[in-house]
Amino acid sequence: MSTSKGKGKEPATALPLPGPSSGSANPAASLSALWAYLLPALNHIVKSPTNTPDKAPAIDIAFYAGIHTACYNYFTSQSETKSSAQGRIAEPSGTDLYEQLDKYYIDAAREVILGAPRDDSTLIHYIVPCFNRFSAGAMSVNRLLNYINRHYVRRAVDEDKGWLRLNGGPAVTADDSREKISERLKEKRSDELKQWGYKSDGSGATMASAEACAEAASPPDRIISVSSLAHRRFRTEVFEPLLAVPVVKGTKAKNKKIPKATKTTGVPLPKGRLARAVKELLESNGGDEEERSRLVRDLAAALRLVGVRPDHPLRKRLDKFLASPAYVAVA
């Protein structure tokens, strides 16, 4: 990326990515054609270097509109094909594109973990800006591919394929009325969102934020919004490996469980890489206190957004630090 020269000048802003040269090929003709059309935009938005990691680089407005049109035409043609072939109401189209996008985010997240430094002391300094950049791209792609949310994800939720499912909710019997089932699901949804910070008198923005976290925390088979899909993959491919506790070697097969640390033995439990990095960051003396506080705050926000549950020990430790007088004084 080019930067402007001279003292006091701001870095040059990258020009929006132009669309591919127009030709006779129809990007909505097949999944492979549509994906070839989308991929340059996705790579630019999610992966291109940028001077502002919290903001994804833009694409040309004509390219943006072309992607909207191509997605609409692809979904429409799929629905018409299925309807004419089966002679009945068309099944939801877009599964292939949704799954392709999921694979894309898996690969993008794995690139992040593969580039992680071996030194625990620099791990958080690497992960936080990487996540901020990844998340900014995910939110931009969510707007770009919002037709997937409106056409595919919304229908999947109506068919009980979303993050909150009827079979995972309160007990439902054949005698229950539709209104009773709806009320029970509403209660279940409210209880789940409260775990992510939503309160009954909260704003719509607070509810949307909590639901995004709940979506990202869901299993990979749940159909969720495009942005939460990206965040869920950052959790499964980046944070979960970094949170994993290493296996203790040399133990007998019948006694694989790690003994709990007690006050009498003083034996510390093994920690995952991220937990070790957080411990080192929080217990370090000297240095830039504002930078340390920013890293802790951003990491805590990232863990929440990707769906690491509030009762996770590392989240609890970060939240405890953020509530401490030392952090409040710096903030």
Tab-separated table of C-alpha atoms in Angstrom:
chain	number	residue	atom	x	y	z
A	1	MET	CA	0.000	0.000	0.000
A	2	SER	CA	1.370	3.387	-0.894
A	3	THR	CA	1.885	6.075	1.701
A	4	SER	CA	2.388	9.786	1.262
A	5	LYS	CA	5.808	11.268	2.013
A	6	GLY	CA	6.658	14.258	4.082
A	7	LYS	CA	6.390	15.161	7.707
A	8	GLY	CA	2.913	15.619	9.088
A	9	LYS	CA	1.129	14.072	6.116
A	10	GLU	CA	-1.463	11.354	6.568
A	11	PRO	CA	-1.015	7.966	4.852
A	12	ALA	CA	-2.630	7.834	1.434
A	13	THR	CA	-5.997	6.129	1.324
A	14	ALA	CA	-6.220	3.127	-0.985
A	15	LEU	CA	-8.534	3.599	-3.934
A	16	PRO	CA	-11.721	1.500	-3.989
A	17	LEU	CA	-11.267	-1.826	-5.752
A	18	PRO	CA	-12.719	-1.617	-9.278
A	19	GLY	CA	-14.896	-4.387	-10.608
A	20	PRO	CA	-13.727	-6.890	-13.213
A	21	SER	CA	-13.874	-5.863	-16.838
A	22	SER	CA	-17.333	-6.330	-18.256
A	23	GLY	CA	-17.818	-9.230	-20.619
A	24	SER	CA	-20.410	-11.660	-21.849
A	25	ALA	CA	-20.015	-14.018	-18.862
A	26	ASN	CA	-22.959	-14.048	-16.488
A	27	PRO	CA	-21.730	-14.145	-12.850
A	28	ALA	CA	-25.067	-15.602	-11.750
A	29	ALA	CA	-24.894	-18.553	-14.144
A	30	SER	CA	-23.394	-20.945	-11.585
A	31	LEU	CA	-21.811	-21.055	-8.149
A	32	SER	CA	-18.318	-21.182	-9.639
A	33	ALA	CA	-19.039	-18.140	-11.818
A	34	LEU	CA	-20.549	-16.194	-8.919
A	35	TRP	CA	-17.700	-17.103	-6.578
A	36	ALA	CA	-15.080	-16.064	-9.133
A	37	TYR	CA	-16.874	-12.716	-9.346
A	38	LEU	CA	-17.101	-12.294	-5.556
A	39	LEU	CA	-13.658	-13.512	-4.527
A	40	PRO	CA	-11.595	-10.425	-5.487
A	41	ALA	CA	-13.985	-8.244	-3.481
A	42	LEU	CA	-13.889	-10.580	-0.466
A	43	ASN	CA	-10.093	-10.738	-0.481
A	44	HIS	CA	-9.851	-6.962	-0.760
A	45	ILE	CA	-12.336	-6.325	2.046
A	46	VAL	CA	-11.135	-9.036	4.440
A	47	LYS	CA	-7.417	-9.374	3.735
A	48	SER	CA	-5.958	-6.279	2.056
A	49	PRO	CA	-3.508	-4.242	4.171
A	50	THR	CA	-4.974	-1.021	5.474
A	51	ASN	CA	-3.805	1.968	7.492
A	52	THR	CA	-6.899	1.710	9.684
A	53	PRO	CA	-7.468	-1.889	10.895
A	54	ASP	CA	-10.870	-0.945	12.293
A	55	LYS	CA	-12.154	-0.003	8.835
A	56	ALA	CA	-12.255	-2.323	5.835
A	57	PRO	CA	-11.074	-1.009	2.451
A	58	ALA	CA	-13.805	-0.152	-0.009
A	59	ILE	CA	-14.748	-1.464	-3.417
A	60	ASP	CA	-15.977	0.585	-6.350
A	61	ILE	CA	-19.668	1.519	-6.147
A	62	ALA	CA	-20.374	-0.068	-9.536
A	63	PHE	CA	-18.734	-3.311	-8.383
A	64	TYR	CA	-20.740	-3.130	-5.147
A	65	ALA	CA	-23.998	-2.794	-7.081
A	66	GLY	CA	-22.940	-5.551	-9.462
A	67	ILE	CA	-22.456	-7.972	-6.564
A	68	HIS	CA	-25.916	-7.166	-5.209
A	69	THR	CA	-27.424	-7.829	-8.632
A	70	ALA	CA	-25.445	-11.035	-9.174
A	71	CYS	CA	-26.505	-12.455	-5.792
A	72	TYR	CA	-30.134	-11.564	-6.424
A	73	ASN	CA	-30.090	-13.164	-9.873
A	74	TYR	CA	-28.346	-16.280	-8.567
A	75	PHE	CA	-30.820	-16.835	-5.754
A	76	THR	CA	-33.760	-16.155	-8.066
A	77	SER	CA	-32.549	-18.546	-10.753
A	78	GLN	CA	-31.950	-21.274	-8.150
A	79	SER	CA	-35.464	-20.928	-6.775
A	80	GLU	CA	-37.023	-21.010	-10.238
A	81	THR	CA	-35.000	-24.076	-11.253
A	82	LYS	CA	-35.961	-26.043	-8.150
A	83	SER	CA	-39.602	-25.027	-8.438
A	84	SER	CA	-39.912	-26.084	-12.081
A	85	ALA	CA	-37.995	-29.320	-11.531
A	86	GLN	CA	-39.930	-30.459	-8.478
A	87	GLY	CA	-43.353	-29.055	-9.282
A	88	ARG	CA	-43.814	-27.711	-5.772
A	89	ILE	CA	-42.799	-24.812	-3.561
A	90	ALA	CA	-39.072	-24.223	-3.965
A	91	GLU	CA	-36.762	-25.161	-1.123
A	92	PRO	CA	-34.527	-22.397	0.240
A	93	SER	CA	-31.793	-21.593	-2.241
A	94	GLY	CA	-28.336	-20.330	-1.387
A	95	THR	CA	-27.024	-23.204	0.722
A	96	ASP	CA	-24.085	-23.733	-1.623
A	97	LEU	CA	-23.076	-20.060	-1.514
A	98	TYR	CA	-23.470	-19.910	2.271
A	99	GLU	CA	-21.276	-22.988	2.730
A	100	GLN	CA	-18.684	-21.578	0.319
A	101	LEU	CA	-18.556	-18.386	2.364
A	102	ASP	CA	-18.121	-20.422	5.548
A	103	LYS	CA	-15.141	-22.233	3.992
A	104	TYR	CA	-13.688	-18.879	2.991
A	105	TYR	CA	-13.797	-17.642	6.576
A	106	ILE	CA	-12.245	-20.895	7.803
A	107	ASP	CA	-9.284	-20.371	5.477
A	108	ALA	CA	-8.980	-16.675	6.342
A	109	ALA	CA	-8.983	-17.407	10.077
A	110	ARG	CA	-6.429	-20.185	9.675
A	111	GLU	CA	-4.106	-17.733	7.952
A	112	VAL	CA	-4.254	-15.648	11.129
A	113	ILE	CA	-3.372	-18.537	13.457
A	114	LEU	CA	-0.586	-19.731	11.149
A	115	GLY	CA	0.993	-16.277	11.323
A	116	ALA	CA	0.866	-16.080	15.122
A	117	PRO	CA	4.227	-15.460	16.841
A	118	ARG	CA	5.737	-18.247	18.927
A	119	ASP	CA	6.540	-15.848	21.752
A	120	ASP	CA	3.644	-15.537	24.225
A	121	SER	CA	4.706	-12.009	25.159
A	122	THR	CA	3.818	-10.709	21.685
A	123	LEU	CA	0.784	-12.915	21.029
A	124	ILE	CA	-1.871	-10.442	22.205
A	125	HIS	CA	-0.179	-7.583	20.343
A	126	TYR	CA	-0.612	-9.712	17.208
A	127	ILE	CA	-4.073	-11.181	17.790
A	128	VAL	CA	-5.907	-7.975	18.738
A	129	PRO	CA	-5.180	-5.983	15.539
A	130	CYS	CA	-5.666	-9.141	13.452
A	131	PHE	CA	-9.109	-9.643	14.940
A	132	ASN	CA	-10.036	-5.971	14.570
A	133	ARG	CA	-9.082	-6.138	10.889
A	134	PHE	CA	-10.900	-9.457	10.372
A	135	SER	CA	-14.013	-8.195	12.156
A	136	ALA	CA	-14.076	-4.934	10.195
A	137	GLY	CA	-13.954	-6.970	7.001
A	138	ALA	CA	-16.677	-9.300	8.259
A	139	MET	CA	-19.015	-6.405	9.015
A	140	SER	CA	-18.374	-4.896	5.585
A	141	VAL	CA	-19.034	-8.232	3.862
A	142	ASN	CA	-22.210	-8.565	5.927
A	143	ARG	CA	-23.505	-5.365	4.347
A	144	LEU	CA	-22.277	-6.337	0.900
A	145	LEU	CA	-23.943	-9.769	1.025
A	146	ASN	CA	-26.982	-8.749	3.021
A	147	TYR	CA	-29.186	-10.470	0.450
A	148	ILE	CA	-27.939	-13.768	1.916
A	149	ASN	CA	-29.173	-12.655	5.333
A	150	ARG	CA	-32.554	-11.536	4.024
A	151	HIS	CA	-33.224	-14.412	1.658
A	152	TYR	CA	-31.388	-17.426	3.049
A	153	VAL	CA	-30.659	-16.885	6.758
A	154	ARG	CA	-34.085	-15.474	7.585
A	155	ARG	CA	-35.841	-18.407	5.928
A	156	ALA	CA	-33.555	-20.865	7.701
A	157	VAL	CA	-34.413	-19.292	11.057
A	158	ASP	CA	-38.122	-19.606	10.244
A	159	GLU	CA	-37.500	-23.298	9.534
A	160	ASP	CA	-35.860	-23.826	12.952
A	161	LYS	CA	-32.294	-23.976	11.590
A	162	GLY	CA	-30.991	-20.840	13.321
A	163	TRP	CA	-28.917	-20.371	16.466
A	164	LEU	CA	-31.956	-20.878	18.740
A	165	ARG	CA	-33.857	-24.021	17.854
A	166	LEU	CA	-37.154	-25.416	18.975
A	167	ASN	CA	-35.635	-28.820	19.740
A	168	GLY	CA	-33.035	-27.168	21.936
A	169	GLY	CA	-35.508	-25.028	23.809
A	170	PRO	CA	-38.212	-25.661	26.407
A	171	ALA	CA	-40.125	-28.940	26.295
A	172	VAL	CA	-42.871	-28.806	23.696
A	173	THR	CA	-45.719	-31.279	23.432
A	174	ALA	CA	-48.100	-32.031	20.604
A	175	ASP	CA	-50.913	-30.436	22.590
A	176	ASP	CA	-49.177	-27.073	22.895
A	177	SER	CA	-50.702	-24.278	20.863
A	178	ARG	CA	-48.654	-22.220	18.441
A	179	GLU	CA	-48.928	-19.245	20.784
A	180	LYS	CA	-47.642	-21.286	23.724
A	181	ILE	CA	-44.674	-22.565	21.731
A	182	SER	CA	-43.879	-19.036	20.579
A	183	GLU	CA	-44.009	-17.750	24.152
A	184	ARG	CA	-41.674	-20.472	25.396
A	185	LEU	CA	-39.184	-19.763	22.649
A	186	LYS	CA	-39.368	-16.066	23.441
A	187	GLU	CA	-38.519	-16.825	27.068
A	188	LYS	CA	-35.651	-19.087	26.005
A	189	ARG	CA	-34.291	-16.407	23.680
A	190	SER	CA	-34.519	-13.764	26.397
A	191	ASP	CA	-32.660	-15.984	28.874
A	192	GLU	CA	-29.908	-16.670	26.359
A	193	LEU	CA	-29.480	-13.009	25.391
A	194	LYS	CA	-29.190	-12.011	29.042
A	195	GLN	CA	-26.052	-14.126	29.223
A	196	TRP	CA	-24.562	-11.801	26.617
A	197	GLY	CA	-25.378	-8.574	28.413
A	198	TYR	CA	-28.931	-7.829	27.299
A	199	LYS	CA	-31.447	-6.570	29.854
A	200	SER	CA	-35.217	-6.613	29.496
A	201	ASP	CA	-35.303	-2.812	29.404
A	202	GLY	CA	-32.318	-2.577	27.072
A	203	SER	CA	-32.222	-0.850	23.717
A	204	GLY	CA	-32.580	-2.464	20.327
A	205	ALA	CA	-28.861	-1.958	19.728
A	206	THR	CA	-28.045	-3.824	22.945
A	207	MET	CA	-30.305	-6.684	21.897
A	208	ALA	CA	-28.714	-6.854	18.437
A	209	SER	CA	-25.247	-6.920	19.994
A	210	ALA	CA	-26.215	-9.722	22.381
A	211	GLU	CA	-27.825	-11.738	19.597
A	212	ALA	CA	-24.712	-11.411	17.425
A	213	CYS	CA	-22.670	-12.916	20.274
A	214	ALA	CA	-25.208	-15.704	20.789
A	215	GLU	CA	-25.095	-16.485	17.064
A	216	ALA	CA	-21.304	-16.687	17.069
A	217	ALA	CA	-21.417	-18.977	20.120
A	218	SER	CA	-23.675	-21.465	18.335
A	219	PRO	CA	-22.468	-24.801	16.891
A	220	PRO	CA	-21.210	-24.775	13.273
A	221	ASP	CA	-24.381	-26.452	11.977
A	222	ARG	CA	-26.559	-23.456	12.914
A	223	ILE	CA	-27.361	-20.971	10.155
A	224	ILE	CA	-26.559	-17.445	11.281
A	225	SER	CA	-25.929	-14.004	9.795
A	226	VAL	CA	-22.919	-13.468	7.539
A	227	SER	CA	-21.025	-11.353	10.097
A	228	SER	CA	-21.607	-13.846	12.918
A	229	LEU	CA	-20.551	-16.642	10.576
A	230	ALA	CA	-17.145	-14.965	10.257
A	231	HIS	CA	-16.836	-14.365	14.000
A	232	ARG	CA	-17.784	-17.965	14.763
A	233	ARG	CA	-14.985	-19.176	12.508
A	234	PHE	CA	-12.492	-16.868	14.206
A	235	ARG	CA	-13.492	-18.560	17.450
A	236	THR	CA	-13.220	-22.128	16.148
A	237	GLU	CA	-10.032	-21.626	14.114
A	238	VAL	CA	-8.099	-19.040	16.167
A	239	PHE	CA	-9.275	-18.551	19.732
A	240	GLU	CA	-10.199	-22.140	20.566
A	241	PRO	CA	-6.756	-23.509	19.580
A	242	LEU	CA	-5.117	-20.720	21.602
A	243	LEU	CA	-7.377	-21.427	24.584
A	244	ALA	CA	-6.814	-25.190	24.451
A	245	VAL	CA	-4.980	-26.624	27.444
A	246	PRO	CA	-1.949	-28.684	26.381
A	247	VAL	CA	-2.100	-32.428	26.935
A	248	VAL	CA	0.095	-33.651	29.774
A	249	LYS	CA	2.406	-36.348	28.441
A	250	GLY	CA	3.587	-39.376	30.332
A	251	THR	CA	0.342	-40.063	32.185
A	252	LYS	CA	-1.269	-43.471	32.208
A	253	ALA	CA	-4.223	-44.082	29.951
A	254	LYS	CA	-6.527	-44.744	32.865
A	255	ASN	CA	-5.589	-41.494	34.540
A	256	LYS	CA	-5.655	-38.874	31.812
A	257	LYS	CA	-7.429	-36.253	33.886
A	258	ILE	CA	-5.269	-33.380	35.054
A	259	PRO	CA	-5.362	-33.152	38.864
A	260	LYS	CA	-6.904	-30.011	40.253
A	261	ALA	CA	-4.508	-27.560	41.823
A	262	THR	CA	-4.879	-27.348	45.575
A	263	LYS	CA	-3.460	-25.134	48.271
A	264	THR	CA	-1.618	-28.099	49.758
A	265	THR	CA	0.145	-29.242	46.584
A	266	GLY	CA	0.619	-25.836	44.980
A	267	VAL	CA	0.765	-27.530	41.566
A	268	PRO	CA	-0.431	-25.082	38.879
A	269	LEU	CA	-2.734	-26.266	36.157
A	270	PRO	CA	-1.314	-26.083	32.614
A	271	LYS	CA	-2.620	-23.143	30.611
A	272	GLY	CA	-3.330	-22.518	26.964
A	273	ARG	CA	-1.211	-20.051	25.005
A	274	LEU	CA	-3.691	-17.208	25.247
A	275	ALA	CA	-4.113	-17.652	28.999
A	276	ARG	CA	-0.334	-17.544	29.448
A	277	ALA	CA	-0.105	-14.430	27.299
A	278	VAL	CA	-2.850	-12.697	29.300
A	279	LYS	CA	-1.144	-13.623	32.570
A	280	GLU	CA	2.128	-12.155	31.344
A	281	LEU	CA	0.415	-8.988	30.133
A	282	LEU	CA	-1.536	-8.395	33.344
A	283	GLU	CA	1.381	-9.132	35.647
A	284	SER	CA	4.004	-7.158	33.730
A	285	ASN	CA	5.529	-4.155	35.468
A	286	GLY	CA	6.235	-0.863	33.785
A	287	GLY	CA	5.521	-0.192	30.147
A	288	ASP	CA	2.675	1.767	28.621
A	289	GLU	CA	-0.336	1.378	30.927
A	290	GLU	CA	-2.721	2.871	28.386
A	291	GLU	CA	-1.573	0.386	25.755
A	292	ARG	CA	-1.951	-2.520	28.151
A	293	SER	CA	-5.455	-1.401	29.106
A	294	ARG	CA	-6.399	-1.022	25.451
A	295	LEU	CA	-5.167	-4.522	24.627
A	296	VAL	CA	-7.095	-6.039	27.527
A	297	ARG	CA	-10.256	-4.134	26.608
A	298	ASP	CA	-10.053	-5.086	22.927
A	299	LEU	CA	-9.279	-8.732	23.695
A	300	ALA	CA	-12.219	-8.966	26.103
A	301	ALA	CA	-14.509	-7.458	23.464
A	302	ALA	CA	-13.191	-9.871	20.823
A	303	LEU	CA	-13.759	-12.945	22.997
A	304	ARG	CA	-17.326	-11.809	23.640
A	305	LEU	CA	-18.043	-11.070	19.996
A	306	VAL	CA	-16.830	-14.462	18.758
A	307	GLY	CA	-18.992	-16.276	21.295
A	308	VAL	CA	-16.621	-17.301	24.097
A	309	ARG	CA	-19.067	-17.621	26.961
A	310	PRO	CA	-19.049	-15.203	29.922
A	311	ASP	CA	-18.249	-17.949	32.441
A	312	HIS	CA	-15.000	-18.892	30.685
A	313	PRO	CA	-12.092	-18.400	33.165
A	314	LEU	CA	-10.151	-16.134	30.815
A	315	ARG	CA	-13.125	-13.893	30.156
A	316	LYS	CA	-13.754	-13.660	33.877
A	317	ARG	CA	-10.146	-12.680	34.500
A	318	LEU	CA	-10.222	-9.982	31.836
A	319	ASP	CA	-13.545	-8.634	33.112
A	320	LYS	CA	-12.136	-8.524	36.634
A	321	PHE	CA	-9.204	-6.438	35.436
A	322	LEU	CA	-11.487	-4.080	33.515
A	323	ALA	CA	-13.539	-3.529	36.682
A	324	SER	CA	-10.463	-2.878	38.841
A	325	PRO	CA	-9.537	0.606	40.123
A	326	ALA	CA	-6.220	0.366	38.256
A	327	TYR	CA	-7.984	0.112	34.896
A	328	VAL	CA	-10.605	2.732	35.741
A	329	ALA	CA	-7.848	5.184	36.673
A	330	VAL	CA	-6.104	4.707	33.324
A	331	ALA	CA	-9.318	4.689	31.289
